[in-house]
Short mmCIF file of C-alpha atoms in Angstrom, two decimals:
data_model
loop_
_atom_site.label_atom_id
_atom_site.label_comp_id
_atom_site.label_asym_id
_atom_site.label_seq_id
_atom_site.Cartn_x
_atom_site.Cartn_y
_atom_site.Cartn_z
CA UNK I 1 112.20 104.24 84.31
CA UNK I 2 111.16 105.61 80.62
CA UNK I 3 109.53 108.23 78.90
CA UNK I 4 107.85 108.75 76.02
CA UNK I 5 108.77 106.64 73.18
CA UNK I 6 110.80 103.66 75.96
CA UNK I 7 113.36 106.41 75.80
CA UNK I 8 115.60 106.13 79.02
CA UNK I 9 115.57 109.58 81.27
CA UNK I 10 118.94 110.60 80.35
CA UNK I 11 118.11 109.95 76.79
CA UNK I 12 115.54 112.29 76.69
CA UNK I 13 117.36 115.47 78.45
CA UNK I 14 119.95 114.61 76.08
CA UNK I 15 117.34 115.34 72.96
CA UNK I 16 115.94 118.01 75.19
CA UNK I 17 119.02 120.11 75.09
CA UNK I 18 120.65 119.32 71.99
CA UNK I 19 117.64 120.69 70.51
CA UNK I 20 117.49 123.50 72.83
CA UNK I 21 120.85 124.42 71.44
CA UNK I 22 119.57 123.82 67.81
CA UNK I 23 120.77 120.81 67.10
CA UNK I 24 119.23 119.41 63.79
CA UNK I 25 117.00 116.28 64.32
CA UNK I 26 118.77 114.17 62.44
CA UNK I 27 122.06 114.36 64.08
CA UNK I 28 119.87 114.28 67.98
CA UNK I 29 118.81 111.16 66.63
CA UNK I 30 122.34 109.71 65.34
CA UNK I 31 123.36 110.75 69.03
CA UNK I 32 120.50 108.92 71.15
CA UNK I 33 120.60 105.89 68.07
CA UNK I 34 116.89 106.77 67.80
CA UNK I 35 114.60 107.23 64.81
CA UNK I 36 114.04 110.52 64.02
CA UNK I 37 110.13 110.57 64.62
CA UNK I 38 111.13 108.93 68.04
CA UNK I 39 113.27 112.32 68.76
CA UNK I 40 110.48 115.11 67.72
CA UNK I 41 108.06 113.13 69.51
CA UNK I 42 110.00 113.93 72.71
CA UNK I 43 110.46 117.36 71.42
CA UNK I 44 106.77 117.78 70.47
CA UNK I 45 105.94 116.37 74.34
CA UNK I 46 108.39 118.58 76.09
CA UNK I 47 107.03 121.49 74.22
CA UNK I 48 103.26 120.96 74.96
CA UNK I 49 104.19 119.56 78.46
CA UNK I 50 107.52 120.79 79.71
CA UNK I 51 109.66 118.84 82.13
CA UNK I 52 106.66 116.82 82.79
CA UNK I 53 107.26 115.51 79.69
CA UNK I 54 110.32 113.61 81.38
CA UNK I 55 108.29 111.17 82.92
CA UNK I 56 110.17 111.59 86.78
CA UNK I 57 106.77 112.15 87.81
CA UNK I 58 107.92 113.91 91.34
CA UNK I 59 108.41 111.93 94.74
CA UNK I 60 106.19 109.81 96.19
CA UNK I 61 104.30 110.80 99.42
CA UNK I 62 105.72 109.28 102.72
CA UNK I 63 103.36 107.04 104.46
CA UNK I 64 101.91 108.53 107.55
CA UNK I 65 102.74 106.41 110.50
CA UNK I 66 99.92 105.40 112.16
CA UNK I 67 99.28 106.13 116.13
CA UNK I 68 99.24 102.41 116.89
CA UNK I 69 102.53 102.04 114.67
CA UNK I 70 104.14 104.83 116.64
CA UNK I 71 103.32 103.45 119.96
CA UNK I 72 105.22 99.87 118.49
CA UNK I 73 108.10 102.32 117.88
CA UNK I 74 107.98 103.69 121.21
CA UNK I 75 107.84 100.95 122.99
CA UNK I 76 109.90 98.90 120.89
CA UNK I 77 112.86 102.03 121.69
CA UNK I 78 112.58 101.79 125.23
CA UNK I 79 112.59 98.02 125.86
CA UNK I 80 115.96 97.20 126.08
CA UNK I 81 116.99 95.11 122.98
CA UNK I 82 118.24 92.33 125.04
CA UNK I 83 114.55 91.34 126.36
CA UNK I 84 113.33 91.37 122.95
CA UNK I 85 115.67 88.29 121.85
CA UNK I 86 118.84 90.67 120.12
CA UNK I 87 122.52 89.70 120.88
CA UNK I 88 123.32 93.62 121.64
CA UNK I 89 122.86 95.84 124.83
CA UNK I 90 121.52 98.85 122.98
CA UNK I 91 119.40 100.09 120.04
CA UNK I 92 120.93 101.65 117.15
CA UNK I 93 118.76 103.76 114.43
CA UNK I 94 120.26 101.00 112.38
CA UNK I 95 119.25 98.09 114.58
CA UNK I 96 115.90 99.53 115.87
CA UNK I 97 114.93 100.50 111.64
CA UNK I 98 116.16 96.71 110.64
CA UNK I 99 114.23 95.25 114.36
CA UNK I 100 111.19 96.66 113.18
CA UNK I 101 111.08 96.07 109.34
CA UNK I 102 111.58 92.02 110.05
CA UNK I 103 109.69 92.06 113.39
CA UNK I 104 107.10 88.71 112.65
CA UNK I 105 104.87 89.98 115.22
CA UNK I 106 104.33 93.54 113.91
CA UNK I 107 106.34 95.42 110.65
CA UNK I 108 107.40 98.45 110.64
CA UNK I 109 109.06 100.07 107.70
CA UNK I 110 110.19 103.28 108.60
CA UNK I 111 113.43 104.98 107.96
CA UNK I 112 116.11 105.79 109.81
CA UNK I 113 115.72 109.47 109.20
CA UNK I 114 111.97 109.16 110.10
CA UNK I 115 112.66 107.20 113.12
CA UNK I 116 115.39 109.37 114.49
CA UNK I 117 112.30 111.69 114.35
CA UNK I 118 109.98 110.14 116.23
CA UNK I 119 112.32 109.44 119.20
CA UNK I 120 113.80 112.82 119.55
CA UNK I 121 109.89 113.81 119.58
CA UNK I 122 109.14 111.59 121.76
CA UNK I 123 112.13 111.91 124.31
CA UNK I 124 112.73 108.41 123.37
CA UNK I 125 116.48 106.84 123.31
CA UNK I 126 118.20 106.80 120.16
CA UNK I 127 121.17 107.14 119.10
CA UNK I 128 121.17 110.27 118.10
CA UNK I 129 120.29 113.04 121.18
CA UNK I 130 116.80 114.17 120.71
CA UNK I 131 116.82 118.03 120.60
CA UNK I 132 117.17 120.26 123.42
CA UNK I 133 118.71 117.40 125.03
CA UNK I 134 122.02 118.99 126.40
CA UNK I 135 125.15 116.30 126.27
CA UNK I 136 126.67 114.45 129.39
CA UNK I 137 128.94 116.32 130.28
CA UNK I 138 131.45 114.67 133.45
CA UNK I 139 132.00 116.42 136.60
CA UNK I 140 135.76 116.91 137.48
CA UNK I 141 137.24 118.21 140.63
CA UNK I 142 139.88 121.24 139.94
CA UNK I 143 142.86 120.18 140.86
CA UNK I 144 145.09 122.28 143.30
CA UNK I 145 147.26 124.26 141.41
CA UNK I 146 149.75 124.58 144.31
CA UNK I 147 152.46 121.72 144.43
CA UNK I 148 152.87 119.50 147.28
CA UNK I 149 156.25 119.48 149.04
#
């Protein structure tokens, strides 16, 4: 990723803040081994632009998963892995995410995060417990606390 000038990111916050702290031009440049028009042109963009100037241009939206696509998911979650052709009893967010990303039939790419999601809002399996879910927890008979003679 660059900025302005083909400057690398960490580049520019480097001329950002040594001339933030009043560092002369001509050494910011000797720093970054760029010319100095190359270093107040960053300064000159930062100033009319601010961080924007940086060129990270923020995140990028996450695809919406479609209700057809979500279905797949569904479905795909509940069939046990071993009828769909995998060498493993159970899904995995791993397994399920990688299942459904190479699936020839219908792709998927979703993330695990995403797709933990969408099974805990479904009530789906998963391998991690959906909320609200409460664990197993196994039933034990107390033992007698008197001793046998």
């Amino acid at each position: 990723m660059t900025t302005v000038k083909g400057l690398p990111i960490d580049g520019t916050a480097l001329i950002i803040t040594a001339s933030t702290s009043g560092t002369p031009v001509t050494a910011i440049a000797r720093l970054v081994t760029a010319h100095e028009d190359t270093v107040r042109d960053v300064i000159n963009a930062f100033n009319e632009r601010g961080l924007a100037a940086l060129g990270l241009g923020g995140r990028e939206a996450v695809p919406l998963i479609s209700d057809d696509e979500r279905e797949f998911i569904i479905t795909t979650a509940r069939t046990r892995s071993v009828g769909l052709g995998q060498p493993f009893t159970h899904w995995s967010l791993r397994k399920l995410t990688d299942y459904l990303a190479r699936n020839r039939i219908r792709t998927v790419r979703i993330g695990r995060e995403r797709l933990r999601q969408t099974c805990a809002n479904t009530g789906s399996p998963s391998s991690a417990r959906a909320p609200g879910r409460s664990p197993k927890i196994p039933t034990r008979t107390p033992r007698s606390t008197a001793l046998s003679t």
